[in-house]
Coordinates of N, CA and C in Angstrom, one line a residue:
M1 N 8.7 -54.6 -129.2 CA 10.1 -54.1 -129.4 C 10.7 -53.7 -128.1
T2 N 12.0 -54.2 -127.9 CA 12.7 -53.8 -126.7 C 13.4 -52.5 -126.9
L3 N 13.3 -51.6 -125.9 CA 14.0 -50.3 -126.0 C 15.4 -50.4 -125.5
A4 N 16.3 -50.0 -126.2 CA 17.7 -50.0 -125.8 C 18.0 -48.6 -125.1
V5 N 18.4 -48.7 -123.8 CA 18.5 -47.5 -123.0 C 20.0 -47.4 -122.5
M6 N 20.5 -46.2 -122.5 CA 21.8 -46.0 -121.8 C 21.6 -45.1 -120.6
V7 N 22.3 -45.3 -119.6 CA 22.2 -44.5 -118.4 C 23.6 -43.7 -118.2
V8 N 23.5 -42.4 -118.0 CA 24.7 -41.6 -117.9 C 24.6 -40.8 -116.6
D9 N 25.5 -41.0 -115.6 CA 25.5 -40.3 -114.4 C 26.9 -40.5 -113.8
D10 N 27.4 -39.4 -113.2 CA 28.8 -39.5 -112.6 C 28.8 -40.2 -111.3
Q11 N 27.7 -40.4 -110.7 CA 27.6 -41.2 -109.4 C 27.3 -42.6 -109.7
A12 N 28.3 -43.5 -109.4 CA 28.1 -44.9 -109.7 C 26.9 -45.6 -109.0
V13 N 26.6 -45.2 -107.8 CA 25.5 -45.8 -107.1 C 24.2 -45.4 -107.7
V14 N 24.1 -44.1 -108.1 CA 22.9 -43.6 -108.7 C 22.7 -44.3 -110.1
R15 N 23.8 -44.4 -110.8 CA 23.7 -45.0 -112.2 C 23.3 -46.4 -112.1
A16 N 23.8 -47.2 -111.1 CA 23.5 -48.6 -111.0 C 22.0 -48.7 -110.6
G17 N 21.6 -47.8 -109.7 CA 20.2 -47.9 -109.3 C 19.2 -47.7 -110.4
F18 N 19.4 -46.7 -111.2 CA 18.5 -46.4 -112.4 C 18.6 -47.6 -113.4
A19 N 19.8 -48.1 -113.6 CA 20.0 -49.2 -114.5 C 19.3 -50.4 -114.1
A20 N 19.3 -50.7 -112.8 CA 18.6 -51.9 -112.3 C 17.1 -51.8 -112.5
V21 N 16.6 -50.7 -112.2 CA 15.1 -50.4 -112.3 C 14.7 -50.6 -113.8
I22 N 15.5 -50.0 -114.7 CA 15.1 -50.0 -116.1 C 15.3 -51.4 -116.7
D23 N 16.3 -52.1 -116.3 CA 16.6 -53.4 -116.9 C 15.6 -54.5 -116.4
A24 N 14.9 -54.2 -115.3 CA 13.9 -55.1 -114.8 C 12.6 -55.1 -115.7
E25 N 12.5 -54.1 -116.5 CA 11.2 -54.0 -117.4 C 11.3 -55.0 -118.5
H26 N 10.2 -55.6 -118.9 CA 10.2 -56.5 -120.0 C 10.4 -55.9 -121.4
D27 N 10.1 -54.6 -121.5 CA 10.3 -53.9 -122.8 C 11.5 -53.0 -122.9
M28 N 12.4 -53.1 -121.9 CA 13.6 -52.3 -121.9 C 14.8 -53.1 -121.5
T29 N 15.9 -52.7 -122.1 CA 17.2 -53.3 -121.7 C 18.3 -52.2 -121.6
V30 N 19.1 -52.2 -120.6 CA 20.2 -51.2 -120.5 C 21.4 -51.8 -121.3
V31 N 21.7 -51.1 -122.3 CA 22.8 -51.5 -123.2 C 24.1 -51.0 -122.8
G32 N 24.1 -49.9 -122.0 CA 25.4 -49.3 -121.6 C 25.3 -48.3 -120.5
E33 N 26.3 -48.0 -119.8 CA 26.4 -47.0 -118.8 C 27.6 -46.2 -118.9
A34 N 27.5 -44.9 -118.6 CA 28.7 -44.0 -118.7 C 28.7 -43.0 -117.5
G35 N 29.9 -42.6 -117.1 CA 30.1 -41.8 -116.0 C 30.3 -40.3 -116.3
D36 N 30.4 -39.9 -117.6 CA 30.5 -38.5 -118.0 C 30.1 -38.4 -119.4
G37 N 30.0 -37.1 -119.9 CA 29.5 -36.9 -121.2 C 30.3 -37.4 -122.3
A38 N 31.7 -37.3 -122.2 CA 32.5 -37.8 -123.2 C 32.4 -39.3 -123.4
A39 N 32.3 -40.1 -122.3 CA 32.1 -41.5 -122.4 C 30.7 -41.8 -123.0
A40 N 29.7 -41.0 -122.7 CA 28.4 -41.2 -123.3 C 28.4 -41.0 -124.8
V41 N 29.1 -40.0 -125.2 CA 29.1 -39.7 -126.7 C 29.8 -40.8 -127.4
S42 N 30.9 -41.3 -126.9 CA 31.7 -42.4 -127.5 C 30.9 -43.7 -127.5
L43 N 30.3 -44.0 -126.3 CA 29.5 -45.3 -126.2 C 28.3 -45.3 -127.1
A44 N 27.6 -44.2 -127.1 CA 26.4 -44.1 -127.9 C 26.7 -44.4 -129.4
A45 N 27.8 -44.0 -129.9 CA 28.2 -44.2 -131.3 C 28.3 -45.7 -131.5
Q46 N 28.7 -46.4 -130.5 CA 28.9 -47.9 -130.7 C 27.6 -48.7 -130.5
L47 N 26.8 -48.2 -129.5 CA 25.6 -49.0 -129.1 C 24.3 -48.5 -129.7
A48 N 24.2 -47.3 -130.3 CA 23.0 -46.8 -130.9 C 21.8 -47.0 -130.0
P49 N 21.8 -46.4 -128.8 CA 20.6 -46.6 -127.9 C 19.4 -45.8 -128.4
D50 N 18.2 -46.3 -128.1 CA 17.0 -45.5 -128.4 C 16.8 -44.3 -127.5
V51 N 17.1 -44.5 -126.3 CA 16.9 -43.5 -125.3 C 18.2 -43.4 -124.4
I52 N 18.6 -42.2 -124.0 CA 19.7 -42.0 -123.1 C 19.1 -41.2 -121.9
V53 N 19.2 -41.8 -120.7 CA 18.9 -41.1 -119.5 C 20.1 -40.4 -119.0
M54 N 20.1 -39.0 -119.1 CA 21.3 -38.2 -118.9 C 21.3 -37.3 -117.7
D55 N 22.3 -37.4 -116.9 CA 22.5 -36.4 -115.9 C 23.1 -35.1 -116.5
V56 N 22.8 -34.0 -115.8 CA 23.2 -32.7 -116.4 C 24.6 -32.4 -115.9
R57 N 24.8 -32.4 -114.6 CA 26.0 -31.9 -114.0 C 27.1 -33.0 -113.8
M58 N 28.0 -33.0 -114.7 CA 29.1 -34.1 -114.6 C 30.4 -33.4 -114.9
P59 N 31.5 -34.0 -114.4 CA 32.8 -33.4 -114.7 C 33.2 -33.6 -116.2
G60 N 34.1 -32.7 -116.6 CA 34.5 -32.8 -118.0 C 33.4 -32.3 -118.9
L61 N 33.0 -33.2 -119.9 CA 31.9 -32.9 -120.8 C 30.6 -33.1 -120.1
D62 N 29.9 -32.1 -119.8 CA 28.6 -32.2 -119.0 C 27.5 -32.7 -119.9
G63 N 26.3 -32.9 -119.3 CA 25.2 -33.5 -120.0 C 24.7 -32.6 -121.1
I64 N 24.8 -31.3 -120.9 CA 24.3 -30.3 -121.9 C 25.1 -30.4 -123.2
A65 N 26.4 -30.4 -123.0 CA 27.3 -30.5 -124.2 C 27.2 -31.8 -124.9
A66 N 27.1 -32.9 -124.1 CA 26.9 -34.2 -124.6 C 25.6 -34.3 -125.4
T67 N 24.5 -33.7 -124.8 CA 23.2 -33.8 -125.5 C 23.3 -33.1 -126.9
R68 N 24.0 -31.9 -126.9 CA 24.1 -31.2 -128.1 C 24.8 -32.0 -129.2
I69 N 25.9 -32.7 -128.8 CA 26.6 -33.5 -129.8 C 25.8 -34.7 -130.3
L70 N 25.1 -35.3 -129.3 CA 24.3 -36.5 -129.7 C 23.1 -36.2 -130.5
T71 N 22.4 -35.1 -130.2 CA 21.2 -34.8 -131.0 C 21.6 -34.2 -132.4
G72 N 22.9 -33.8 -132.6 CA 23.3 -33.3 -133.9 C 23.7 -34.4 -134.8
R73 N 23.7 -35.7 -134.4 CA 24.0 -36.8 -135.2 C 22.8 -37.3 -136.1
E74 N 23.1 -38.0 -137.1 CA 22.1 -38.6 -137.9 C 21.4 -39.7 -137.0
N75 N 20.1 -39.8 -137.1 CA 19.3 -40.7 -136.3 C 19.7 -40.7 -134.8
P76 N 19.5 -39.5 -134.2 CA 20.0 -39.3 -132.8 C 19.1 -40.1 -131.8
P77 N 19.7 -40.4 -130.7 CA 18.8 -41.0 -129.6 C 17.9 -40.0 -129.0
R78 N 16.9 -40.4 -128.4 CA 16.1 -39.5 -127.6 C 16.8 -39.3 -126.2
I79 N 16.8 -38.1 -125.7 CA 17.5 -37.9 -124.4 C 16.5 -37.4 -123.3
L80 N 16.5 -38.1 -122.2 CA 15.7 -37.7 -121.1 C 16.7 -37.3 -120.0
V81 N 16.6 -36.0 -119.6 CA 17.5 -35.4 -118.6 C 17.0 -35.7 -117.2
L82 N 17.8 -36.1 -116.4 CA 17.5 -36.2 -114.9 C 18.3 -35.2 -114.2
T83 N 17.7 -34.5 -113.2 CA 18.4 -33.5 -112.5 C 17.9 -33.4 -111.1
T84 N 18.7 -32.8 -110.2 CA 18.3 -32.6 -108.8 C 17.5 -31.3 -108.7
F85 N 17.7 -30.4 -109.6 CA 17.1 -29.1 -109.5 C 16.0 -28.9 -110.5
D86 N 14.8 -28.4 -110.1 CA 13.7 -28.2 -110.9 C 13.8 -27.0 -111.9
L87 N 14.1 -27.3 -113.1 CA 14.2 -26.3 -114.2 C 15.1 -25.2 -113.9
D88 N 16.3 -25.5 -113.5 CA 17.4 -24.5 -113.4 C 17.9 -24.2 -114.8
A89 N 18.8 -23.2 -114.9 CA 19.3 -22.8 -116.2 C 19.9 -23.9 -116.9
H90 N 20.6 -24.8 -116.2 CA 21.2 -25.9 -116.9 C 20.2 -26.8 -117.6
V91 N 19.1 -27.1 -117.0 CA 18.1 -27.9 -117.6 C 17.5 -27.2 -118.8
F92 N 17.3 -26.0 -118.7 CA 16.7 -25.2 -119.9 C 17.7 -25.3 -121.0
E93 N 19.0 -25.2 -120.8 CA 19.9 -25.3 -121.9 C 20.0 -26.7 -122.5
A94 N 19.7 -27.7 -121.6 CA 19.7 -29.0 -122.1 C 18.5 -29.2 -123.1
L95 N 17.4 -28.6 -122.8 CA 16.2 -28.6 -123.7 C 16.5 -27.9 -125.0
R96 N 17.2 -26.8 -124.9 CA 17.6 -26.1 -126.1 C 18.6 -26.9 -126.9
A97 N 19.4 -27.7 -126.3 CA 20.4 -28.5 -126.9 C 19.7 -29.7 -127.6
G98 N 18.5 -30.0 -127.3 CA 17.8 -31.1 -128.1 C 17.2 -32.2 -127.2
A99 N 17.3 -32.1 -125.9 CA 16.8 -33.1 -125.0 C 15.2 -33.1 -125.2
S100 N 14.7 -34.3 -125.0 CA 13.2 -34.4 -125.2 C 12.4 -34.2 -123.9
G101 N 13.1 -33.8 -122.8 CA 12.4 -33.5 -121.6 C 13.3 -33.7 -120.4
F102 N 12.7 -33.5 -119.2 CA 13.5 -33.8 -118.0 C 12.6 -34.2 -116.9
L103 N 13.1 -34.9 -116.0 CA 12.5 -35.3 -114.7 C 13.5 -35.1 -113.6
L104 N 12.9 -35.0 -112.4 CA 13.8 -34.9 -111.2 C 14.3 -36.2 -110.8
K105 N 15.4 -36.2 -110.2 CA 16.1 -37.5 -109.8 C 15.3 -38.3 -108.7
D106 N 14.4 -37.5 -108.0 CA 13.6 -38.2 -107.0 C 12.2 -38.6 -107.5
V107 N 12.1 -38.7 -108.8 CA 10.9 -39.1 -109.5 C 10.5 -40.5 -109.1
H108 N 9.2 -40.8 -109.0 CA 8.8 -42.2 -108.7 C 9.2 -43.1 -109.9
V109 N 9.5 -44.3 -109.5 CA 10.0 -45.3 -110.5 C 9.0 -45.4 -111.7
A110 N 7.7 -45.4 -111.5 CA 6.7 -45.6 -112.5 C 6.8 -44.4 -113.5
E111 N 7.1 -43.2 -112.9 CA 7.1 -42.0 -113.8 C 8.4 -42.0 -114.6
L112 N 9.5 -42.5 -114.1 CA 10.7 -42.6 -114.9 C 10.5 -43.6 -116.0
L113 N 10.0 -44.7 -115.8 CA 9.8 -45.7 -116.8 C 8.8 -45.2 -117.9
S114 N 7.7 -44.5 -117.4 CA 6.8 -43.9 -118.3 C 7.5 -42.9 -119.2
G115 N 8.3 -42.1 -118.6 CA 9.0 -41.0 -119.3 C 9.9 -41.6 -120.4
I116 N 10.6 -42.7 -120.1 CA 11.4 -43.3 -121.1 C 10.6 -43.8 -122.3
R117 N 9.4 -44.4 -122.0 CA 8.6 -44.9 -123.1 C 8.0 -43.7 -123.9
V118 N 7.7 -42.6 -123.2 CA 7.1 -41.5 -123.9 C 8.1 -40.9 -124.9
V119 N 9.3 -40.6 -124.4 CA 10.3 -40.0 -125.3 C 10.7 -41.0 -126.4
A120 N 10.7 -42.2 -126.2 CA 11.0 -43.2 -127.2 C 10.0 -43.2 -128.3
G121 N 8.7 -42.9 -127.9 CA 7.6 -42.8 -128.9 C 7.6 -41.5 -129.6
G122 N 8.6 -40.6 -129.4 CA 8.6 -39.4 -130.2 C 7.9 -38.2 -129.5
E123 N 7.5 -38.4 -128.3 CA 6.8 -37.3 -127.6 C 7.9 -36.7 -126.6
S124 N 7.4 -35.7 -125.8 CA 8.3 -35.1 -124.8 C 7.7 -35.2 -123.4
V125 N 8.5 -35.1 -122.4 CA 8.1 -35.2 -121.1 C 8.8 -34.2 -120.2
L126 N 8.0 -33.5 -119.3 CA 8.6 -32.6 -118.4 C 8.1 -32.9 -117.0
A127 N 8.9 -32.5 -116.0 CA 8.5 -32.6 -114.6 C 7.2 -31.8 -114.5
P128 N 6.3 -32.3 -113.6 CA 5.0 -31.6 -113.5 C 5.0 -30.1 -113.4
S129 N 5.9 -29.6 -112.6 CA 5.9 -28.1 -112.4 C 6.6 -27.3 -113.5
A130 N 7.1 -28.1 -114.5 CA 8.0 -27.4 -115.4 C 7.5 -26.3 -116.3
T131 N 6.3 -26.5 -116.8 CA 5.7 -25.5 -117.7 C 5.5 -24.2 -117.0
R132 N 4.9 -24.2 -115.8 CA 4.7 -23.0 -115.0 C 6.0 -22.3 -114.7
R133 N 7.0 -23.1 -114.2 CA 8.3 -22.5 -113.9 C 8.9 -21.9 -115.2
L134 N 8.7 -22.6 -116.3 CA 9.3 -22.1 -117.6 C 8.7 -20.7 -117.9
I135 N 7.4 -20.6 -117.7 CA 6.7 -19.3 -118.0 C 7.2 -18.3 -117.0
G136 N 7.3 -18.6 -115.8 CA 7.8 -17.6 -114.8 C 9.2 -17.2 -115.1
H137 N 10.1 -18.1 -115.5 CA 11.5 -17.7 -115.8 C 11.5 -16.8 -117.1
Y138 N 10.7 -17.1 -118.0 CA 10.6 -16.2 -119.2 C 10.2 -14.8 -118.8
A139 N 9.2 -14.8 -118.0 CA 8.7 -13.5 -117.5 C 9.7 -12.7 -116.8
A140 N 10.6 -13.4 -116.1 CA 11.7 -12.7 -115.3 C 12.9 -12.4 -116.2
G141 N 12.8 -12.8 -117.5 CA 13.9 -12.6 -118.4 C 15.1 -13.4 -118.2
A142 N 15.0 -14.5 -117.4 CA 16.1 -15.3 -117.0 C 16.5 -16.3 -118.1
L143 N 15.6 -16.6 -119.0 CA 15.9 -17.6 -120.0 C 16.0 -17.1 -121.4
A144 N 16.5 -15.9 -121.6 CA 16.8 -15.4 -122.9 C 17.8 -16.3 -123.6
G145 N 17.5 -16.6 -124.8 CA 18.4 -17.6 -125.5 C 18.8 -17.2 -126.9
P146 N 19.6 -18.0 -127.6 CA 20.1 -17.6 -128.9 C 19.0 -17.5 -129.9
R147 N 17.8 -18.1 -129.7 CA 16.8 -18.0 -130.7 C 15.9 -16.8 -130.5
G148 N 16.1 -16.0 -129.4 CA 15.3 -14.9 -129.2 C 15.4 -13.9 -130.3
G149 N 14.3 -13.2 -130.7 CA 14.3 -12.3 -131.8 C 14.2 -13.0 -133.2
Q150 N 13.9 -14.3 -133.2 CA 13.8 -15.0 -134.4 C 12.7 -14.4 -135.3
D151 N 12.8 -14.4 -136.6 CA 11.8 -13.8 -137.5 C 10.5 -14.4 -137.3
E152 N 9.5 -13.6 -137.0 CA 8.1 -14.1 -136.7 C 7.5 -14.7 -138.0
A153 N 8.1 -14.5 -139.1 CA 7.5 -15.0 -140.3 C 7.5 -16.6 -140.3
V154 N 8.2 -17.2 -139.4 CA 8.2 -18.6 -139.3 C 6.8 -19.1 -138.9
L155 N 6.0 -18.2 -138.2 CA 4.6 -18.6 -137.8 C 3.7 -18.6 -139.0
D156 N 4.1 -17.9 -140.1 CA 3.2 -17.9 -141.3 C 3.1 -19.2 -141.9
R157 N 3.9 -20.1 -141.5 CA 3.9 -21.5 -142.1 C 2.6 -22.2 -141.6
L158 N 2.1 -21.8 -140.4 CA 1.0 -22.5 -139.8 C -0.3 -21.9 -140.2
T159 N -1.3 -22.8 -140.2 CA -2.7 -22.4 -140.3 C -3.2 -21.7 -139.1
V160 N -4.3 -21.0 -139.1 CA -4.8 -20.4 -137.9 C -5.0 -21.4 -136.8
R161 N -5.6 -22.6 -137.1 CA -5.9 -23.6 -136.1 C -4.6 -24.1 -135.5
E162 N -3.6 -24.4 -136.4 CA -2.3 -24.9 -135.9 C -1.6 -23.9 -135.0
R163 N -1.7 -22.6 -135.3 CA -1.1 -21.6 -134.5 C -1.8 -21.6 -133.1
F164 N -3.1 -21.7 -133.1 CA -3.8 -21.7 -131.8 C -3.4 -23.0 -131.0
V165 N -3.3 -24.1 -131.7 CA -2.9 -25.3 -131.0 C -1.5 -25.1 -130.4
L166 N -0.6 -24.5 -131.1 CA 0.7 -24.2 -130.6 C 0.6 -23.4 -129.3
T167 N -0.2 -22.4 -129.2 CA -0.4 -21.6 -128.0 C -0.8 -22.5 -126.8
L168 N -1.7 -23.5 -127.1 CA -2.1 -24.4 -126.1 C -1.0 -25.3 -125.6
V169 N -0.3 -25.8 -126.6 CA 0.9 -26.7 -126.3 C 1.8 -25.9 -125.4
A170 N 2.1 -24.7 -125.8 CA 3.1 -23.9 -125.0 C 2.6 -23.5 -123.6
S171 N 1.3 -23.6 -123.5 CA 0.7 -23.3 -122.2 C 0.6 -24.5 -121.2
G172 N 1.1 -25.6 -121.8 CA 1.3 -26.8 -120.9 C 0.1 -27.8 -121.0
L173 N -0.8 -27.6 -122.0 CA -1.9 -28.5 -122.1 C -1.5 -29.8 -122.9
N174 N -2.0 -31.0 -122.4 CA -1.7 -32.2 -123.2 C -2.7 -32.3 -124.3
N175 N -2.6 -33.4 -125.1 CA -3.5 -33.6 -126.2 C -5.0 -33.7 -125.8
A176 N -5.3 -34.4 -124.7 CA -6.6 -34.6 -124.3 C -7.2 -33.3 -123.8
E177 N -6.4 -32.4 -123.1 CA -6.9 -31.1 -122.7 C -7.1 -30.2 -123.8
I178 N -6.3 -30.3 -124.8 CA -6.5 -29.4 -126.0 C -7.7 -29.9 -126.8
A179 N -7.9 -31.2 -126.9 CA -9.1 -31.7 -127.5 C -10.4 -31.2 -126.9
A180 N -10.4 -31.2 -125.5 CA -11.6 -30.7 -124.8 C -11.7 -29.2 -125.0
E181 N -10.6 -28.4 -125.0 CA -10.7 -27.0 -125.2 C -11.3 -26.6 -126.5
L182 N -10.9 -27.4 -127.6 CA -11.3 -27.0 -128.9 C -12.6 -27.8 -129.4
G183 N -13.0 -28.8 -128.6 CA -14.2 -29.6 -129.0 C -13.9 -30.5 -130.2
I184 N -12.7 -31.0 -130.3 CA -12.3 -31.9 -131.4 C -11.7 -33.2 -130.8
T185 N -11.4 -34.2 -131.6 CA -10.9 -35.5 -131.1 C -9.4 -35.4 -130.8
V186 N -9.0 -36.3 -129.9 CA -7.5 -36.4 -129.6 C -6.7 -36.7 -130.9
G187 N -7.3 -37.5 -131.7 CA -6.6 -37.8 -133.0 C -6.4 -36.6 -133.9
T188 N -7.4 -35.7 -133.9 CA -7.3 -34.5 -134.7 C -6.2 -33.6 -134.1
V189 N -6.2 -33.5 -132.7 CA -5.1 -32.8 -132.1 C -3.7 -33.3 -132.5
K190 N -3.6 -34.6 -132.4 CA -2.3 -35.2 -132.8 C -1.9 -34.8 -134.2
S191 N -2.9 -34.8 -135.1 CA -2.6 -34.4 -136.5 C -2.1 -33.0 -136.6
H192 N -2.8 -32.1 -135.8 CA -2.4 -30.7 -135.8 C -1.0 -30.5 -135.2
V193 N -0.7 -31.2 -134.1 CA 0.6 -31.1 -133.5 C 1.7 -31.6 -134.4
N194 N 1.5 -32.7 -135.0 CA 2.5 -33.3 -135.9 C 2.7 -32.3 -137.1
A195 N 1.7 -31.7 -137.6 CA 1.8 -30.8 -138.7 C 2.6 -29.5 -138.3
L196 N 2.3 -29.0 -137.1 CA 3.0 -27.8 -136.7 C 4.5 -28.1 -136.4
L197 N 4.8 -29.2 -135.8 CA 6.2 -29.6 -135.6 C 6.9 -29.7 -136.9
R198 N 6.3 -30.3 -137.9 CA 7.0 -30.5 -139.2 C 7.2 -29.1 -139.8
K199 N 6.2 -28.2 -139.8 CA 6.3 -26.9 -140.4 C 7.3 -26.0 -139.7
L200 N 7.4 -26.1 -138.4 CA 8.3 -25.3 -137.7 C 9.7 -25.9 -137.6
E201 N 9.9 -27.1 -138.1 CA 11.1 -27.8 -138.1 C 11.7 -28.0 -136.7
V202 N 10.9 -28.4 -135.8 CA 11.3 -28.7 -134.4 C 11.0 -30.1 -134.1
R203 N 11.7 -30.7 -133.2 CA 11.7 -32.1 -132.9 C 10.5 -32.6 -132.1
D204 N 10.0 -31.7 -131.2 CA 9.0 -32.2 -130.3 C 8.3 -31.0 -129.6
R205 N 7.4 -31.3 -128.7 CA 6.6 -30.3 -128.0 C 7.5 -29.3 -127.2
V206 N 8.5 -29.9 -126.6 CA 9.4 -29.0 -125.8 C 10.1 -27.9 -126.7
Q207 N 10.6 -28.3 -127.8 CA 11.2 -27.4 -128.7 C 10.2 -26.4 -129.3
A208 N 9.0 -26.9 -129.5 CA 7.9 -26.0 -130.0 C 7.5 -25.0 -128.9
T209 N 7.5 -25.4 -127.7 CA 7.2 -24.5 -126.6 C 8.3 -23.4 -126.5
I210 N 9.5 -23.8 -126.5 CA 10.6 -22.8 -126.5 C 10.5 -21.8 -127.6
L211 N 10.2 -22.3 -128.8 CA 10.0 -21.4 -130.0 C 8.9 -20.4 -129.8
A212 N 7.7 -20.9 -129.2 CA 6.6 -20.1 -129.0 C 6.9 -18.9 -128.1
Y213 N 7.7 -19.2 -127.0 CA 8.0 -18.1 -126.1 C 9.1 -17.2 -126.7
D214 N 10.0 -17.8 -127.5 CA 11.0 -16.9 -128.1 C 10.3 -15.9 -129.0
L215 N 9.2 -16.3 -129.7 CA 8.5 -15.5 -130.6 C 7.4 -14.7 -129.9
S216 N 7.3 -14.8 -128.6 CA 6.3 -14.0 -127.8 C 4.9 -14.4 -128.3
L217 N 4.7 -15.6 -128.7 CA 3.4 -16.0 -129.1 C 2.5 -16.2 -127.9
V218 N 3.1 -16.6 -126.8 CA 2.3 -16.8 -125.6 C 2.8 -15.8 -124.6
R219 N 1.9 -15.2 -123.8 CA 2.3 -14.2 -122.8 C 2.8 -14.9 -121.6
A220 N 4.0 -14.5 -121.2 CA 4.6 -15.1 -120.0 C 3.9 -14.6 -118.7
I221 N 3.8 -15.5 -117.7 CA 3.2 -15.1 -116.5 C 4.2 -15.0 -115.4
P222 N 4.3 -13.8 -114.8 CA 5.4 -13.6 -113.8 C 5.3 -14.6 -112.6
P223 N 6.4 -14.9 -112.0 CA 6.4 -15.8 -110.8 C 5.4 -15.2 -109.8
G224 N 4.5 -16.0 -109.3 CA 3.5 -15.6 -108.3 C 2.3 -14.9 -108.9
G225 N 2.3 -14.7 -110.3 CA 1.2 -14.1 -111.0 C 0.1 -15.1 -111.3
R226 N -1.0 -14.6 -111.8 CA -2.1 -15.5 -112.1 C -1.9 -16.1 -113.4
G227 N -2.4 -17.4 -113.6 CA -2.3 -18.0 -114.9 C -3.0 -19.3 -114.9

């Protein structure tokens, strides 16, 4: 199956560069390009892309607002945010808005292409340093959000094992690492993750991680602290 991809960036040269790289892949095709969030929202309604590679900082309707609109639609596209800044407040808000992850704009081509495939498959992707920076920002109180203080009863939906798996997901472990930690198969980990995502009514691991920190399920590690 060929993935339909849209590229959104206010810099024409950057947009063209990403589009050329993506279009060269045998399993991807760029179905459209947009220079701002408003154009992206309009074009996505016409083209129904599988994945949108979205810049954050754009004039007019920015990438965060566009992401919020797009992910609120029926059968929304997966959105991979690209940014110049590693986990600044804008990126975090994009994740809250429903983005499936983010990568830096200087990412290696292979990582970009892999990231598109990963989010298209229903998983999430973050820049390598993202989880530790996320923890540090939470510890500093910089990322307090609208879901803070949410009723902890939501965790009662999970089994003891699912709750523990959630803490490992929120700590940045991938499925293979969780399997090794618990002495179970990767397939079993996937089943646990799918179950907790369904029960918590979140789209992916990124949203689950945000929820885990909002509920203080995982202890934040201060910047420069041990972890």
